[in-house]
Amino acid sequence: KQWYQRRVAITPGYHFESDGVKIDVLKKGEDCTKKAEEGDMLTAEFHGFMANGLERFESSHDSSKPSSFKIGHGYMIKGLERGLLQVCVGEKRRIHIPAVLAYGKIGDGKNVPPGADLVYDVEVIHIQKGTIPPNIFAKIDLNKDKLISREEMGAFILETGRTVTLRGQSEIDNVVDEIFNLEDINEDGFVDLNEFSGPKKGKHDEL
């Protein structure tokens, strides 16, 4: 990001790109004394649309209340997390997300087909400051080459995924396959820092 994107209150009609996503600012934030960072809990109203025709596939209105979610933990699709960094309370953004930063070539199995580009309209109501999540990338990357192999991912699942490991090696392999289908965007057999959607920068890390 350019330094000024962190320091100024962005005005309506402003357009910029951030880590592969395009962002339109539809409404200026009311309080830019604090901006969303990794580890924060956001409360927001949102609508998700297909980019081709803007067919809506999900909305916070479906549950009749705003949604709350953490950013920087890999709980959401990559493009949405990237598009909400440095957002202010009261700001409304339209975030254009390419398929590779959404559900990729496999879709979500429900409403989003494979290869679909998405658009999200998000209005942030509240930001609760959180703690920076632990650097999971560094923990998985055993040989510290800034690439995660299938073997390293399998070892991490074996160490941390008790429910999965109790089902045997075939289940671990299935989970690794699913992760790589989502994360290995360039299909080179590794997940690099940019592809990885989970936490990858701890408090003292400069990756």
mmCIF file of C-alpha atoms in Angstrom, residues 2-134:
data_model
loop_
_atom_site.group_PDB
_atom_site.id
_atom_site.type_symbol
_atom_site.label_atom_id
_atom_site.label_comp_id
_atom_site.label_asym_id
_atom_site.label_seq_id
_atom_site.Cartn_x
_atom_site.Cartn_y
_atom_site.Cartn_z
ATOM 1 C CA GLN A 2 1.068 3.559 -0.539
ATOM 2 C CA TRP A 3 1.806 5.407 2.692
ATOM 3 C CA TYR A 4 -1.058 7.865 2.173
ATOM 4 C CA GLN A 5 -3.648 5.067 2.074
ATOM 5 C CA ARG A 6 -2.807 4.404 5.726
ATOM 6 C CA ARG A 7 -2.814 8.041 6.822
ATOM 7 C CA VAL A 8 -5.672 9.859 5.117
ATOM 8 C CA ALA A 9 -9.437 9.418 5.252
ATOM 9 C CA ILE A 10 -10.346 8.157 1.796
ATOM 10 C CA THR A 11 -13.140 10.087 0.134
ATOM 11 C CA PRO A 12 -16.158 8.701 -1.768
ATOM 12 C CA GLY A 13 -15.485 7.928 -5.403
ATOM 13 C CA TYR A 14 -11.886 6.993 -4.701
ATOM 14 C CA HIS A 15 -10.646 3.844 -6.428
ATOM 15 C CA PHE A 16 -7.528 1.850 -5.632
ATOM 16 C CA GLU A 17 -6.047 -1.633 -5.787
ATOM 17 C CA SER A 18 -4.763 -3.617 -2.819
ATOM 18 C CA ASP A 19 -3.000 -6.958 -3.166
ATOM 19 C CA GLY A 20 -4.911 -8.030 -6.263
ATOM 20 C CA VAL A 21 -8.368 -6.693 -5.410
ATOM 21 C CA LYS A 22 -9.986 -3.516 -6.746
ATOM 22 C CA ILE A 23 -11.762 -1.290 -4.254
ATOM 23 C CA ASP A 24 -14.333 1.465 -4.784
ATOM 24 C CA VAL A 25 -15.068 3.678 -1.787
ATOM 25 C CA LEU A 26 -18.832 4.261 -1.845
ATOM 26 C CA LYS A 27 -19.080 6.155 1.442
ATOM 27 C CA LYS A 28 -16.502 7.977 3.531
ATOM 28 C CA GLY A 29 -15.752 6.621 6.983
ATOM 29 C CA GLU A 30 -17.110 8.385 10.055
ATOM 30 C CA ASP A 31 -14.174 7.569 12.317
ATOM 31 C CA CYS A 32 -10.734 7.019 10.824
ATOM 32 C CA THR A 33 -8.818 7.314 14.082
ATOM 33 C CA LYS A 34 -8.565 3.542 13.976
ATOM 34 C CA LYS A 35 -8.425 1.389 10.858
ATOM 35 C CA ALA A 36 -8.891 -2.333 10.489
ATOM 36 C CA GLU A 37 -5.752 -4.424 10.811
ATOM 37 C CA GLU A 38 -5.027 -8.128 10.962
ATOM 38 C CA GLY A 39 -6.486 -9.648 14.102
ATOM 39 C CA ASP A 40 -9.329 -7.117 14.468
ATOM 40 C CA MET A 41 -12.987 -8.101 14.790
ATOM 41 C CA LEU A 42 -15.241 -6.271 12.320
ATOM 42 C CA THR A 43 -19.008 -5.899 12.478
ATOM 43 C CA ALA A 44 -20.494 -5.085 9.081
ATOM 44 C CA GLU A 45 -23.422 -5.244 6.725
ATOM 45 C CA PHE A 46 -22.505 -6.923 3.446
ATOM 46 C CA HIS A 47 -23.901 -8.224 0.171
ATOM 47 C CA GLY A 48 -22.059 -10.669 -2.087
ATOM 48 C CA PHE A 49 -22.694 -10.679 -5.840
ATOM 49 C CA MET A 50 -21.520 -12.530 -8.908
ATOM 50 C CA ALA A 51 -19.395 -10.165 -10.996
ATOM 51 C CA ASN A 52 -21.101 -11.242 -14.223
ATOM 52 C CA GLY A 53 -24.608 -9.856 -13.843
ATOM 53 C CA LEU A 54 -24.400 -9.029 -10.117
ATOM 54 C CA GLU A 55 -26.639 -11.899 -9.019
ATOM 55 C CA ARG A 56 -26.646 -11.816 -5.203
ATOM 56 C CA PHE A 57 -25.557 -15.079 -3.563
ATOM 57 C CA GLU A 58 -25.236 -14.073 0.112
ATOM 58 C CA SER A 59 -26.053 -11.174 2.401
ATOM 59 C CA SER A 60 -25.907 -10.240 6.074
ATOM 60 C CA HIS A 61 -29.606 -9.374 5.678
ATOM 61 C CA ASP A 62 -30.286 -13.107 5.317
ATOM 62 C CA SER A 63 -29.664 -13.450 9.054
ATOM 63 C CA SER A 64 -31.461 -10.171 9.911
ATOM 64 C CA LYS A 65 -28.433 -8.784 11.751
ATOM 65 C CA PRO A 66 -24.945 -7.508 10.938
ATOM 66 C CA SER A 67 -22.148 -10.056 10.677
ATOM 67 C CA SER A 68 -19.035 -10.131 12.844
ATOM 68 C CA PHE A 69 -15.773 -11.674 11.707
ATOM 69 C CA LYS A 70 -12.044 -11.519 12.310
ATOM 70 C CA ILE A 71 -9.644 -10.541 9.576
ATOM 71 C CA GLY A 72 -6.156 -11.916 9.204
ATOM 72 C CA HIS A 73 -6.999 -15.393 10.487
ATOM 73 C CA GLY A 74 -7.933 -16.955 7.140
ATOM 74 C CA TYR A 75 -11.590 -17.378 8.076
ATOM 75 C CA MET A 76 -12.794 -15.537 4.963
ATOM 76 C CA ILE A 77 -11.811 -15.636 1.311
ATOM 77 C CA LYS A 78 -8.485 -13.953 0.600
ATOM 78 C CA GLY A 79 -9.871 -11.109 -1.503
ATOM 79 C CA LEU A 80 -12.380 -10.028 1.126
ATOM 80 C CA GLU A 81 -9.769 -9.974 3.888
ATOM 81 C CA ARG A 82 -7.365 -7.983 1.725
ATOM 82 C CA GLY A 83 -10.105 -5.600 0.654
ATOM 83 C CA LEU A 84 -11.038 -4.736 4.250
ATOM 84 C CA LEU A 85 -7.592 -3.922 5.588
ATOM 85 C CA GLN A 86 -7.310 -0.251 6.633
ATOM 86 C CA VAL A 87 -11.092 0.297 6.360
ATOM 87 C CA CYS A 88 -12.637 2.866 8.762
ATOM 88 C CA VAL A 89 -15.797 2.671 10.862
ATOM 89 C CA GLY A 90 -18.711 3.877 8.757
ATOM 90 C CA GLU A 91 -16.863 3.371 5.483
ATOM 91 C CA LYS A 92 -18.594 1.492 2.681
ATOM 92 C CA ARG A 93 -16.527 -0.313 0.089
ATOM 93 C CA ARG A 94 -17.269 -2.219 -3.090
ATOM 94 C CA ILE A 95 -14.608 -4.908 -3.364
ATOM 95 C CA HIS A 96 -13.981 -6.589 -6.724
ATOM 96 C CA ILE A 97 -12.428 -10.012 -6.163
ATOM 97 C CA PRO A 98 -10.960 -12.235 -8.902
ATOM 98 C CA ALA A 99 -11.750 -15.944 -8.691
ATOM 99 C CA VAL A 100 -8.202 -16.824 -7.639
ATOM 100 C CA LEU A 101 -8.731 -14.762 -4.461
ATOM 101 C CA ALA A 102 -12.250 -16.118 -3.906
ATOM 102 C CA TYR A 103 -13.279 -19.771 -4.328
ATOM 103 C CA GLY A 104 -10.929 -20.500 -7.220
ATOM 104 C CA LYS A 105 -11.452 -23.277 -9.695
ATOM 105 C CA ILE A 106 -13.652 -25.409 -7.409
ATOM 106 C CA GLY A 107 -16.325 -22.923 -6.234
ATOM 107 C CA ASP A 108 -17.890 -23.050 -2.778
ATOM 108 C CA GLY A 109 -19.976 -26.152 -3.450
ATOM 109 C CA LYS A 110 -23.224 -24.229 -2.987
ATOM 110 C CA ASN A 111 -23.867 -20.862 -4.598
ATOM 111 C CA VAL A 112 -20.575 -19.869 -6.209
ATOM 112 C CA PRO A 113 -19.565 -21.837 -9.327
ATOM 113 C CA PRO A 114 -15.950 -22.629 -10.222
ATOM 114 C CA GLY A 115 -13.959 -19.726 -11.632
ATOM 115 C CA ALA A 116 -16.411 -17.018 -10.520
ATOM 116 C CA ASP A 117 -15.265 -13.441 -9.935
ATOM 117 C CA LEU A 118 -17.142 -11.806 -7.055
ATOM 118 C CA VAL A 119 -18.177 -8.352 -5.868
ATOM 119 C CA TYR A 120 -18.857 -7.488 -2.229
ATOM 120 C CA ASP A 121 -20.491 -4.338 -0.901
ATOM 121 C CA VAL A 122 -19.403 -3.964 2.728
ATOM 122 C CA GLU A 123 -20.269 -1.239 5.239
ATOM 123 C CA VAL A 124 -18.297 -1.428 8.483
ATOM 124 C CA ILE A 125 -20.248 -0.624 11.641
ATOM 125 C CA HIS A 126 -17.694 -1.375 14.342
ATOM 126 C CA ILE A 127 -14.034 -2.327 14.697
ATOM 127 C CA GLN A 128 -12.861 -4.110 17.819
ATOM 128 C CA LYS A 129 -9.097 -4.074 18.077
ATOM 129 C CA GLY A 130 -7.631 -7.524 18.421
ATOM 130 C CA THR A 131 -4.284 -9.220 18.657
ATOM 131 C CA ILE A 132 -2.126 -10.151 15.707
ATOM 132 C CA PRO A 133 -2.635 -13.875 15.035
ATOM 133 C CA PRO A 134 0.355 -16.215 15.323
#
